[in-house]
Amino acid sequence: MSVPTRPGGAAPPLPPLPLPRSPGGGGRQGRSPKKRRVNESISTWRLTDRIGYVLMWAAGLLLCAIGIGILAYMAFKGVQYLRPQLVLTSPTADIDQSSSGGFLDPLLGTILITLIGIAIATPIAIGAATWIVEYGRPTWLARLIDSGIEIIAGTPDIVIALFGLVLFQQGIFGWMSFTATGGAVFGRSFLTAGAMMSLIALPMVFAATREGLQSIPLHIREASYALGKTKAATIRRVLLPSVKANISTGAALGMGRIAGDTAIIVVLLGASLTLDPEGDVPGLNVLKGTGGTLTSYVYNNSPAGEGNAPQKAYAAAFVLLLIVLALNFAVDLIARSGAKTGLETSRLGAR
Amino acid sequence: MIDPHESTARTAQTTDEPANGTMPPPIRRITLDSQPTVALPPSQDAVAIANTGDRSLAAAGRPARGVAGPERMTISGLSVYYGDNHAVKNVSLPIRQGEVLALIGPSGCGKTTLLRTLNRLTELTGSARREGLITLDGTDIDSLEVTEHRRRVSMVFQQPNPFPMSVFDNVAYALREQGSKRPKKKVLEPYVVDALQRAGLYDEVASNLDHPALRLSGGQQQRLCIARALAARPEGLLMDEPCSALDPKSTNVIEELIVELRKELAIVIVTHNLQQAYRVGDHVAFMYLGDLVEYGPTDDLFDNPKAARTRDYIGGAFG
């Protein structure tokens, strides 16, 4: 807080004052002319530097162009083919495309699988992140968990899907999916696919939560302990509420990943056209049954699949894109509202 | 641990000031009249300042001085180690209700460690070890549940650190028992209001108890932290440089609050600011390199320090 003034400095106002000002003020003054010079003097750069500079610009512009291109193309095609009827009717297998229905079931499937996946992933991810940041002992175990989650994050979804299929075809998981009379477990259902989908979202929620917890300064925790609160109470009442925005951001990102995944749907959900409930317990039968999502619907109807109904594929893909974009927008919104609570400034001001 | 330059500079800044009229005004000055309120050389100056007494705070602080209440906490033979670093060396001190104990000393002298040990916060540091006995109302604090002890001896930190929740919830948080059913807001409200009033903050926040605490000003945040610490009705209040992040006006308000609160609490305050120790302290303990060099009534220690080191430190010869 105090400006360090050396003792015995006969004229202390002069030496100390320029010191704190010159780095900040001088730097700020020096930076803008320098910046202008950089722009003007690119012709004096070495050739390789100039090529690199141009390439960087090109890469950025190319990415923008691709993003805009996909959006514009999908919007054009989607709007062209999207009818309210498509969203409201279930698909039926029919050679005549005018009577093969819409994609109500895949849309519901996407929503259902996303909710199941995130509902499983979020508590596990929050628990793991909280343990790592707040406890983290023994260190080897913390490192092990860290690498474990990194491995999950790096595993291709088709591998996760195959692993899930092998896992959930074991007898003890028979309650999660269809079991044939011989005792063979089918292993494909919303429950099994959702369980594996949670692995897709888990690393995102984990990373976001951990980052949030790590950015809370130590003295906030100490303030809570100093009031006679236990560590558990501190985590539950102070720390986790403070990282709500981080958790939501991670969860929204994870939901986007789940909604966009295809491999797990094809392997573990059956990628059927409609929702096929299994058993006769209402609610649970849908979860135990197979189904499809927008991604599998797009695949099946695209020229690459069997349906060969590209118009419907475009319309479904457009809806899927809208869902994912909405989730990304929600991430932005949450992140911004988190900054508005003043938490960010308090973190910056903290030592 | 100790940076002689930094601490020398701090001392010089505070104590050189009155001698050098050409200097810019000090960063922290409590009253804005021309009287030198700062320097406390080992002379009669301090008494003279006190006797002129036109500053309300100094005047208010006066009469209560030396009125020692019952001894709430006793530190005997306390040593604290961080690994091999002997941070506090065999310190013994009484902490009484009705008065403020001010801990002074250069940076790294162990005052903050001592303070945190009283709240058992040093135990959170893995490498810390403690020897010696601390009692609270005659009971060894180690025999108390740590959470109960911390509720009875609360702490306010250097940096205002309200939790990222509403003003109301910040204070209510301290009141809510853990584990049990959470009391309703209606039940808690009188206690929260009482704590805010005792911290002198209620009038400023009465209309927006639901606003985020982080929107308050720094001084208000610090008083909110004091209200939070007071809410559980502790017997002791530990303050670790509570004003060092605040502007003069807020500092003044908080110092008045400290003087007011000491009637019901035993208060220990760590401060780098000698004037502050002089203004609010009834007893002052001067620490240097982990040793307790001198302990005594504020006036004695400032006017007539017995140890040469104390005299040098107060006089600004070293930091």
PDB file of N, CA and C in Angstrom, chain A residues 1-10 12-13 218-230 233-238 241-242 340-343 345-346 349-351, chain B residues 5 8-10 12-13 16 20 22-24 27 116 119 121 124 147 150-151 153-155 157-159 161-165 173-174 176 178 182 212 214-215 228-229 244-245:
ATOM      1  N   MET A   1       0.835  -1.192   0.000  1.00  0.00           N
ATOM      2  CA  MET A   1       0.000   0.000   0.000  1.00  0.00           C
ATOM      3  C   MET A   1       0.873   1.247   0.000  1.00  0.00           C
ATOM      4  N   SER A   2       1.864   1.232   0.890  1.00  0.00           N
ATOM      5  CA  SER A   2       2.646   2.447   1.024  1.00  0.00           C
ATOM      6  C   SER A   2       3.690   2.501  -0.071  1.00  0.00           C
ATOM      7  N   VAL A   3       3.967   3.700  -0.481  1.00  0.00           N
ATOM      8  CA  VAL A   3       5.017   3.882  -1.475  1.00  0.00           C
ATOM      9  C   VAL A   3       6.336   3.806  -0.744  1.00  0.00           C
ATOM     10  N   PRO A   4       7.186   2.876  -1.109  1.00  0.00           N
ATOM     11  CA  PRO A   4       8.438   2.778  -0.380  1.00  0.00           C
ATOM     12  C   PRO A   4       9.290   4.021  -0.597  1.00  0.00           C
ATOM     13  N   THR A   5       9.622   4.664   0.461  1.00  0.00           N
ATOM     14  CA  THR A   5      10.461   5.838   0.377  1.00  0.00           C
ATOM     15  C   THR A   5      11.713   5.537   1.143  1.00  0.00           C
ATOM     16  N   ARG A   6      12.852   5.657   0.509  1.00  0.00           N
ATOM     17  CA  ARG A   6      14.077   5.350   1.220  1.00  0.00           C
ATOM     18  C   ARG A   6      14.317   6.430   2.247  1.00  0.00           C
ATOM     19  N   PRO A   7      14.792   6.031   3.417  1.00  0.00           N
ATOM     20  CA  PRO A   7      15.070   7.046   4.428  1.00  0.00           C
ATOM     21  C   PRO A   7      16.251   7.878   3.992  1.00  0.00           C
ATOM     22  N   GLY A   8      16.281   9.091   4.432  1.00  0.00           N
ATOM     23  CA  GLY A   8      17.417   9.941   4.131  1.00  0.00           C
ATOM     24  C   GLY A   8      17.372  10.508   2.740  1.00  0.00           C
ATOM     25  N   GLY A   9      16.433  10.135   1.937  1.00  0.00           N
ATOM     26  CA  GLY A   9      16.285  10.775   0.641  1.00  0.00           C
ATOM     27  C   GLY A   9      15.853  12.211   0.874  1.00  0.00           C
ATOM     28  N   ALA A  10      16.758  13.134   0.653  1.00  0.00           N
ATOM     29  CA  ALA A  10      16.487  14.515   1.048  1.00  0.00           C
ATOM     30  C   ALA A  10      15.327  15.072   0.232  1.00  0.00           C
ATOM     31  N   PRO A  12      12.686  13.362  -1.350  1.00  0.00           N
ATOM     32  CA  PRO A  12      11.972  12.117  -1.690  1.00  0.00           C
ATOM     33  C   PRO A  12      10.861  12.277  -2.696  1.00  0.00           C
ATOM     34  N   PRO A  13      10.245  13.447  -2.826  1.00  0.00           N
ATOM     35  CA  PRO A  13       9.138  13.495  -3.791  1.00  0.00           C
ATOM     36  C   PRO A  13       9.600  13.181  -5.201  1.00  0.00           C
ATOM     37  N   LEU A 218      -6.832 -17.882  -1.394  1.00  0.00           N
ATOM     38  CA  LEU A 218      -6.772 -18.648  -0.154  1.00  0.00           C
ATOM     39  C   LEU A 218      -7.469 -17.927   0.994  1.00  0.00           C
ATOM     40  N   HIS A 219      -7.394 -16.592   0.989  1.00  0.00           N
ATOM     41  CA  HIS A 219      -7.904 -15.899   2.174  1.00  0.00           C
ATOM     42  C   HIS A 219      -9.425 -15.974   2.282  1.00  0.00           C
ATOM     43  N   ILE A 220     -10.091 -16.278   1.177  1.00  0.00           N
ATOM     44  CA  ILE A 220     -11.548 -16.487   1.270  1.00  0.00           C
ATOM     45  C   ILE A 220     -11.816 -17.758   2.076  1.00  0.00           C
ATOM     46  N   ARG A 221     -11.018 -18.779   1.818  1.00  0.00           N
ATOM     47  CA  ARG A 221     -11.180 -20.014   2.586  1.00  0.00           C
ATOM     48  C   ARG A 221     -10.858 -19.762   4.051  1.00  0.00           C
ATOM     49  N   GLU A 222      -9.757 -19.037   4.280  1.00  0.00           N
ATOM     50  CA  GLU A 222      -9.354 -18.779   5.660  1.00  0.00           C
ATOM     51  C   GLU A 222     -10.420 -17.981   6.395  1.00  0.00           C
ATOM     52  N   ALA A 223     -11.058 -17.057   5.690  1.00  0.00           N
ATOM     53  CA  ALA A 223     -12.108 -16.262   6.328  1.00  0.00           C
ATOM     54  C   ALA A 223     -13.213 -17.172   6.827  1.00  0.00           C
ATOM     55  N   SER A 224     -13.506 -18.191   6.048  1.00  0.00           N
ATOM     56  CA  SER A 224     -14.562 -19.111   6.452  1.00  0.00           C
ATOM     57  C   SER A 224     -14.099 -19.985   7.623  1.00  0.00           C
ATOM     58  N   TYR A 225     -12.869 -20.482   7.552  1.00  0.00           N
ATOM     59  CA  TYR A 225     -12.362 -21.284   8.665  1.00  0.00           C
ATOM     60  C   TYR A 225     -12.319 -20.448   9.942  1.00  0.00           C
ATOM     61  N   ALA A 226     -11.934 -19.177   9.788  1.00  0.00           N
ATOM     62  CA  ALA A 226     -11.793 -18.319  10.962  1.00  0.00           C
ATOM     63  C   ALA A 226     -13.134 -18.068  11.629  1.00  0.00           C
ATOM     64  N   LEU A 227     -14.232 -18.326  10.926  1.00  0.00           N
ATOM     65  CA  LEU A 227     -15.546 -18.185  11.542  1.00  0.00           C
ATOM     66  C   LEU A 227     -15.970 -19.488  12.213  1.00  0.00           C
ATOM     67  N   GLY A 228     -15.070 -20.440  12.250  1.00  0.00           N
ATOM     68  CA  GLY A 228     -15.412 -21.698  12.892  1.00  0.00           C
ATOM     69  C   GLY A 228     -16.149 -22.648  11.981  1.00  0.00           C
ATOM     70  N   LYS A 229     -15.953 -22.490  10.686  1.00  0.00           N
ATOM     71  CA  LYS A 229     -16.630 -23.391   9.748  1.00  0.00           C
ATOM     72  C   LYS A 229     -15.696 -24.531   9.378  1.00  0.00           C
ATOM     73  N   THR A 230     -16.294 -25.681   9.152  1.00  0.00           N
ATOM     74  CA  THR A 230     -15.476 -26.804   8.718  1.00  0.00           C
ATOM     75  C   THR A 230     -15.158 -26.664   7.235  1.00  0.00           C
ATOM     76  N   ALA A 233     -18.279 -27.391   5.183  1.00  0.00           N
ATOM     77  CA  ALA A 233     -19.217 -26.270   5.122  1.00  0.00           C
ATOM     78  C   ALA A 233     -18.681 -25.177   4.205  1.00  0.00           C
ATOM     79  N   THR A 234     -17.369 -24.959   4.263  1.00  0.00           N
ATOM     80  CA  THR A 234     -16.759 -23.937   3.407  1.00  0.00           C
ATOM     81  C   THR A 234     -16.949 -24.283   1.937  1.00  0.00           C
ATOM     82  N   ILE A 235     -16.731 -25.541   1.612  1.00  0.00           N
ATOM     83  CA  ILE A 235     -16.862 -25.958   0.221  1.00  0.00           C
ATOM     84  C   ILE A 235     -18.309 -25.807  -0.236  1.00  0.00           C
ATOM     85  N   ARG A 236     -19.230 -26.256   0.625  1.00  0.00           N
ATOM     86  CA  ARG A 236     -20.626 -26.298   0.209  1.00  0.00           C
ATOM     87  C   ARG A 236     -21.242 -24.896   0.142  1.00  0.00           C
ATOM     88  N   ARG A 237     -20.910 -24.056   1.102  1.00  0.00           N
ATOM     89  CA  ARG A 237     -21.615 -22.779   1.209  1.00  0.00           C
ATOM     90  C   ARG A 237     -20.872 -21.621   0.566  1.00  0.00           C
ATOM     91  N   VAL A 238     -19.554 -21.735   0.453  1.00  0.00           N
ATOM     92  CA  VAL A 238     -18.793 -20.599  -0.080  1.00  0.00           C
ATOM     93  C   VAL A 238     -18.172 -20.931  -1.433  1.00  0.00           C
ATOM     94  N   PRO A 241     -20.756 -22.343  -4.425  1.00  0.00           N
ATOM     95  CA  PRO A 241     -21.591 -21.253  -4.958  1.00  0.00           C
ATOM     96  C   PRO A 241     -20.786 -20.225  -5.754  1.00  0.00           C
ATOM     97  N   SER A 242     -19.515 -20.024  -5.368  1.00  0.00           N
ATOM     98  CA  SER A 242     -18.718 -19.035  -6.102  1.00  0.00           C
ATOM     99  C   SER A 242     -18.355 -19.507  -7.496  1.00  0.00           C
ATOM    100  N   LYS A 340     -20.209 -10.149 -13.940  1.00  0.00           N
ATOM    101  CA  LYS A 340     -20.966  -8.999 -13.443  1.00  0.00           C
ATOM    102  C   LYS A 340     -21.149  -9.029 -11.932  1.00  0.00           C
ATOM    103  N   THR A 341     -21.085 -10.214 -11.322  1.00  0.00           N
ATOM    104  CA  THR A 341     -21.308 -10.276  -9.887  1.00  0.00           C
ATOM    105  C   THR A 341     -20.187  -9.621  -9.105  1.00  0.00           C
ATOM    106  N   GLY A 342     -19.097  -9.303  -9.788  1.00  0.00           N
ATOM    107  CA  GLY A 342     -17.990  -8.670  -9.092  1.00  0.00           C
ATOM    108  C   GLY A 342     -16.969  -9.674  -8.598  1.00  0.00           C
ATOM    109  N   LEU A 343     -17.247 -10.932  -8.833  1.00  0.00           N
ATOM    110  CA  LEU A 343     -16.316 -11.952  -8.374  1.00  0.00           C
ATOM    111  C   LEU A 343     -14.971 -11.794  -9.067  1.00  0.00           C
ATOM    112  N   THR A 345     -13.505  -9.104 -10.202  1.00  0.00           N
ATOM    113  CA  THR A 345     -12.692  -8.018  -9.663  1.00  0.00           C
ATOM    114  C   THR A 345     -12.111  -8.411  -8.318  1.00  0.00           C
ATOM    115  N   SER A 346     -12.901  -9.144  -7.540  1.00  0.00           N
ATOM    116  CA  SER A 346     -12.384  -9.510  -6.226  1.00  0.00           C
ATOM    117  C   SER A 346     -11.203 -10.445  -6.375  1.00  0.00           C
ATOM    118  N   GLY A 349      -8.218  -8.327  -7.334  1.00  0.00           N
ATOM    119  CA  GLY A 349      -7.730  -7.528  -6.224  1.00  0.00           C
ATOM    120  C   GLY A 349      -7.071  -8.368  -5.148  1.00  0.00           C
ATOM    121  N   ALA A 350      -7.284  -9.659  -5.213  1.00  0.00           N
ATOM    122  CA  ALA A 350      -6.753 -10.506  -4.155  1.00  0.00           C
ATOM    123  C   ALA A 350      -5.265 -10.720  -4.346  1.00  0.00           C
ATOM    124  N   ARG A 351      -4.615 -11.042  -3.267  1.00  0.00           N
ATOM    125  CA  ARG A 351      -3.187 -11.283  -3.381  1.00  0.00           C
ATOM    126  C   ARG A 351      -2.919 -12.715  -3.780  1.00  0.00           C
TER     127      ARG A 351
ATOM    128  N   HIS B   5      15.049  -3.431   3.727  1.00  0.00           N
ATOM    129  CA  HIS B   5      14.757  -2.200   2.990  1.00  0.00           C
ATOM    130  C   HIS B   5      13.298  -1.836   3.088  1.00  0.00           C
ATOM    131  N   THR B   8      12.415  -0.775   6.686  1.00  0.00           N
ATOM    132  CA  THR B   8      13.008   0.512   7.005  1.00  0.00           C
ATOM    133  C   THR B   8      12.224   1.620   6.326  1.00  0.00           C
ATOM    134  N   ALA B   9      11.889   1.332   5.091  1.00  0.00           N
ATOM    135  CA  ALA B   9      11.167   2.347   4.336  1.00  0.00           C
ATOM    136  C   ALA B   9       9.845   2.671   5.003  1.00  0.00           C
ATOM    137  N   ARG B  10       9.173   1.647   5.455  1.00  0.00           N
ATOM    138  CA  ARG B  10       7.868   1.892   6.056  1.00  0.00           C
ATOM    139  C   ARG B  10       8.002   2.743   7.303  1.00  0.00           C
ATOM    140  N   ALA B  12      10.416   4.668   8.096  1.00  0.00           N
ATOM    141  CA  ALA B  12      10.871   6.007   7.767  1.00  0.00           C
ATOM    142  C   ALA B  12       9.714   6.850   7.275  1.00  0.00           C
ATOM    143  N   GLN B  13       8.880   6.224   6.514  1.00  0.00           N
ATOM    144  CA  GLN B  13       7.779   6.977   5.954  1.00  0.00           C
ATOM    145  C   GLN B  13       6.891   7.534   7.046  1.00  0.00           C
ATOM    146  N   ASP B  16       9.440   9.852   9.813  1.00  0.00           N
ATOM    147  CA  ASP B  16      10.166  11.038   9.335  1.00  0.00           C
ATOM    148  C   ASP B  16       9.228  12.186   9.057  1.00  0.00           C
ATOM    149  N   ASN B  20       9.960  16.568   8.499  1.00  0.00           N
ATOM    150  CA  ASN B  20      10.223  17.061   7.159  1.00  0.00           C
ATOM    151  C   ASN B  20       8.953  17.680   6.590  1.00  0.00           C
ATOM    152  N   THR B  22       8.485  19.420   4.040  1.00  0.00           N
ATOM    153  CA  THR B  22       8.360  19.522   2.589  1.00  0.00           C
ATOM    154  C   THR B  22       7.814  18.242   1.966  1.00  0.00           C
ATOM    155  N   MET B  23       7.727  17.205   2.783  1.00  0.00           N
ATOM    156  CA  MET B  23       7.267  15.943   2.198  1.00  0.00           C
ATOM    157  C   MET B  23       5.806  16.017   1.784  1.00  0.00           C
ATOM    158  N   PRO B  24       5.442  15.226   0.802  1.00  0.00           N
ATOM    159  CA  PRO B  24       4.025  15.162   0.462  1.00  0.00           C
ATOM    160  C   PRO B  24       3.263  14.574   1.641  1.00  0.00           C
ATOM    161  N   ILE B  27       0.491   8.889   3.212  1.00  0.00           N
ATOM    162  CA  ILE B  27      -0.557   8.122   2.558  1.00  0.00           C
ATOM    163  C   ILE B  27      -1.695   7.868   3.515  1.00  0.00           C
ATOM    164  N   ARG B 116      -2.373 -15.583  14.040  1.00  0.00           N
ATOM    165  CA  ARG B 116      -3.050 -16.720  13.404  1.00  0.00           C
ATOM    166  C   ARG B 116      -3.016 -17.948  14.305  1.00  0.00           C
ATOM    167  N   ASN B 119      -5.928 -18.166  16.616  1.00  0.00           N
ATOM    168  CA  ASN B 119      -7.147 -18.621  15.955  1.00  0.00           C
ATOM    169  C   ASN B 119      -6.973 -20.046  15.438  1.00  0.00           C
ATOM    170  N   LEU B 121      -5.224 -20.907  13.020  1.00  0.00           N
ATOM    171  CA  LEU B 121      -5.158 -20.943  11.558  1.00  0.00           C
ATOM    172  C   LEU B 121      -3.801 -21.437  11.077  1.00  0.00           C
ATOM    173  N   LEU B 124      -3.379 -24.857   9.555  1.00  0.00           N
ATOM    174  CA  LEU B 124      -3.703 -25.163   8.160  1.00  0.00           C
ATOM    175  C   LEU B 124      -2.442 -25.261   7.317  1.00  0.00           C
ATOM    176  N   THR B 147     -13.424 -25.833  15.571  1.00  0.00           N
ATOM    177  CA  THR B 147     -14.451 -24.940  15.038  1.00  0.00           C
ATOM    178  C   THR B 147     -15.088 -24.111  16.151  1.00  0.00           C
ATOM    179  N   ARG B 150     -12.670 -21.365  17.076  1.00  0.00           N
ATOM    180  CA  ARG B 150     -12.640 -20.269  16.097  1.00  0.00           C
ATOM    181  C   ARG B 150     -13.903 -19.438  16.154  1.00  0.00           C
ATOM    182  N   ARG B 151     -15.000 -20.049  16.591  1.00  0.00           N
ATOM    183  CA  ARG B 151     -16.206 -19.240  16.743  1.00  0.00           C
ATOM    184  C   ARG B 151     -16.086 -18.333  17.957  1.00  0.00           C
ATOM    185  N   VAL B 153     -13.121 -17.202  19.150  1.00  0.00           N
ATOM    186  CA  VAL B 153     -12.060 -16.233  18.874  1.00  0.00           C
ATOM    187  C   VAL B 153     -12.039 -16.012  17.371  1.00  0.00           C
ATOM    188  N   SER B 154     -12.658 -14.937  16.941  1.00  0.00           N
ATOM    189  CA  SER B 154     -12.857 -14.713  15.513  1.00  0.00           C
ATOM    190  C   SER B 154     -11.737 -13.854  14.944  1.00  0.00           C
ATOM    191  N   MET B 155     -11.707 -13.774  13.641  1.00  0.00           N
ATOM    192  CA  MET B 155     -10.575 -13.076  13.021  1.00  0.00           C
ATOM    193  C   MET B 155     -11.023 -12.212  11.843  1.00  0.00           C
ATOM    194  N   PHE B 157      -9.268 -10.098   8.549  1.00  0.00           N
ATOM    195  CA  PHE B 157      -8.018 -10.171   7.795  1.00  0.00           C
ATOM    196  C   PHE B 157      -7.619  -8.822   7.207  1.00  0.00           C
ATOM    197  N   GLN B 158      -6.405  -8.834   6.694  1.00  0.00           N
ATOM    198  CA  GLN B 158      -5.848  -7.612   6.109  1.00  0.00           C
ATOM    199  C   GLN B 158      -6.646  -7.172   4.882  1.00  0.00           C
ATOM    200  N   GLN B 159      -6.917  -8.152   4.029  1.00  0.00           N
ATOM    201  CA  GLN B 159      -7.656  -7.855   2.803  1.00  0.00           C
ATOM    202  C   GLN B 159      -9.138  -8.038   3.109  1.00  0.00           C
ATOM    203  N   ASN B 161     -12.367  -9.509   2.812  1.00  0.00           N
ATOM    204  CA  ASN B 161     -12.674 -10.710   2.030  1.00  0.00           C
ATOM    205  C   ASN B 161     -14.096 -11.201   2.274  1.00  0.00           C
ATOM    206  N   PRO B 162     -15.084 -10.375   1.917  1.00  0.00           N
ATOM    207  CA  PRO B 162     -16.455 -10.884   2.012  1.00  0.00           C
ATOM    208  C   PRO B 162     -16.637 -12.013   1.011  1.00  0.00           C
ATOM    209  N   PHE B 163     -17.562 -12.911   1.334  1.00  0.00           N
ATOM    210  CA  PHE B 163     -17.843 -13.997   0.410  1.00  0.00           C
ATOM    211  C   PHE B 163     -18.679 -13.479  -0.742  1.00  0.00           C
ATOM    212  N   PRO B 164     -18.548 -14.085  -1.912  1.00  0.00           N
ATOM    213  CA  PRO B 164     -19.347 -13.632  -3.063  1.00  0.00           C
ATOM    214  C   PRO B 164     -20.818 -13.998  -2.901  1.00  0.00           C
ATOM    215  N   MET B 165     -21.468 -13.394  -1.938  1.00  0.00           N
ATOM    216  CA  MET B 165     -22.907 -13.593  -1.760  1.00  0.00           C
ATOM    217  C   MET B 165     -23.470 -12.284  -1.225  1.00  0.00           C
ATOM    218  N   TYR B 173     -24.100 -16.365   7.330  1.00  0.00           N
ATOM    219  CA  TYR B 173     -23.242 -17.550   7.176  1.00  0.00           C
ATOM    220  C   TYR B 173     -22.557 -17.897   8.492  1.00  0.00           C
ATOM    221  N   ALA B 174     -22.121 -16.874   9.190  1.00  0.00           N
ATOM    222  CA  ALA B 174     -21.429 -17.120  10.448  1.00  0.00           C
ATOM    223  C   ALA B 174     -22.374 -17.669  11.504  1.00  0.00           C
ATOM    224  N   ARG B 176     -25.193 -19.561  10.916  1.00  0.00           N
ATOM    225  CA  ARG B 176     -25.811 -20.842  10.623  1.00  0.00           C
ATOM    226  C   ARG B 176     -24.965 -21.969  11.156  1.00  0.00           C
ATOM    227  N   GLN B 178     -23.514 -25.554  11.284  1.00  0.00           N
ATOM    228  CA  GLN B 178     -23.304 -26.491  10.194  1.00  0.00           C
ATOM    229  C   GLN B 178     -24.007 -27.797  10.488  1.00  0.00           C
ATOM    230  N   ARG B 182     -31.066 -25.517   8.396  1.00  0.00           N
ATOM    231  CA  ARG B 182     -30.734 -24.100   8.289  1.00  0.00           C
ATOM    232  C   ARG B 182     -31.890 -23.264   8.828  1.00  0.00           C
ATOM    233  N   PRO B 212     -25.110  -7.848  -3.631  1.00  0.00           N
ATOM    234  CA  PRO B 212     -23.867  -8.591  -3.468  1.00  0.00           C
ATOM    235  C   PRO B 212     -22.883  -7.807  -2.591  1.00  0.00           C
ATOM    236  N   LEU B 214     -19.808  -7.821  -2.657  1.00  0.00           N
ATOM    237  CA  LEU B 214     -18.626  -7.347  -3.364  1.00  0.00           C
ATOM    238  C   LEU B 214     -18.861  -6.011  -4.054  1.00  0.00           C
ATOM    239  N   ARG B 215     -20.117  -5.539  -4.046  1.00  0.00           N
ATOM    240  CA  ARG B 215     -20.366  -4.212  -4.614  1.00  0.00           C
ATOM    241  C   ARG B 215     -20.106  -3.107  -3.595  1.00  0.00           C
ATOM    242  N   ARG B 228     -19.394  -9.854  10.328  1.00  0.00           N
ATOM    243  CA  ARG B 228     -19.436 -11.308  10.171  1.00  0.00           C
ATOM    244  C   ARG B 228     -18.711 -11.975  11.331  1.00  0.00           C
ATOM    245  N   ALA B 229     -17.569 -11.391  11.705  1.00  0.00           N
ATOM    246  CA  ALA B 229     -16.808 -11.966  12.804  1.00  0.00           C
ATOM    247  C   ALA B 229     -17.528 -11.780  14.133  1.00  0.00           C
ATOM    248  N   SER B 244      -5.009  -1.747   6.564  1.00  0.00           N
ATOM    249  CA  SER B 244      -3.906  -1.437   5.657  1.00  0.00           C
ATOM    250  C   SER B 244      -4.355  -1.368   4.212  1.00  0.00           C
ATOM    251  N   ALA B 245      -5.555  -1.894   3.899  1.00  0.00           N
ATOM    252  CA  ALA B 245      -6.034  -1.800   2.515  1.00  0.00           C
ATOM    253  C   ALA B 245      -7.084  -0.707   2.375  1.00  0.00           C
TER     254      ALA B 245
END
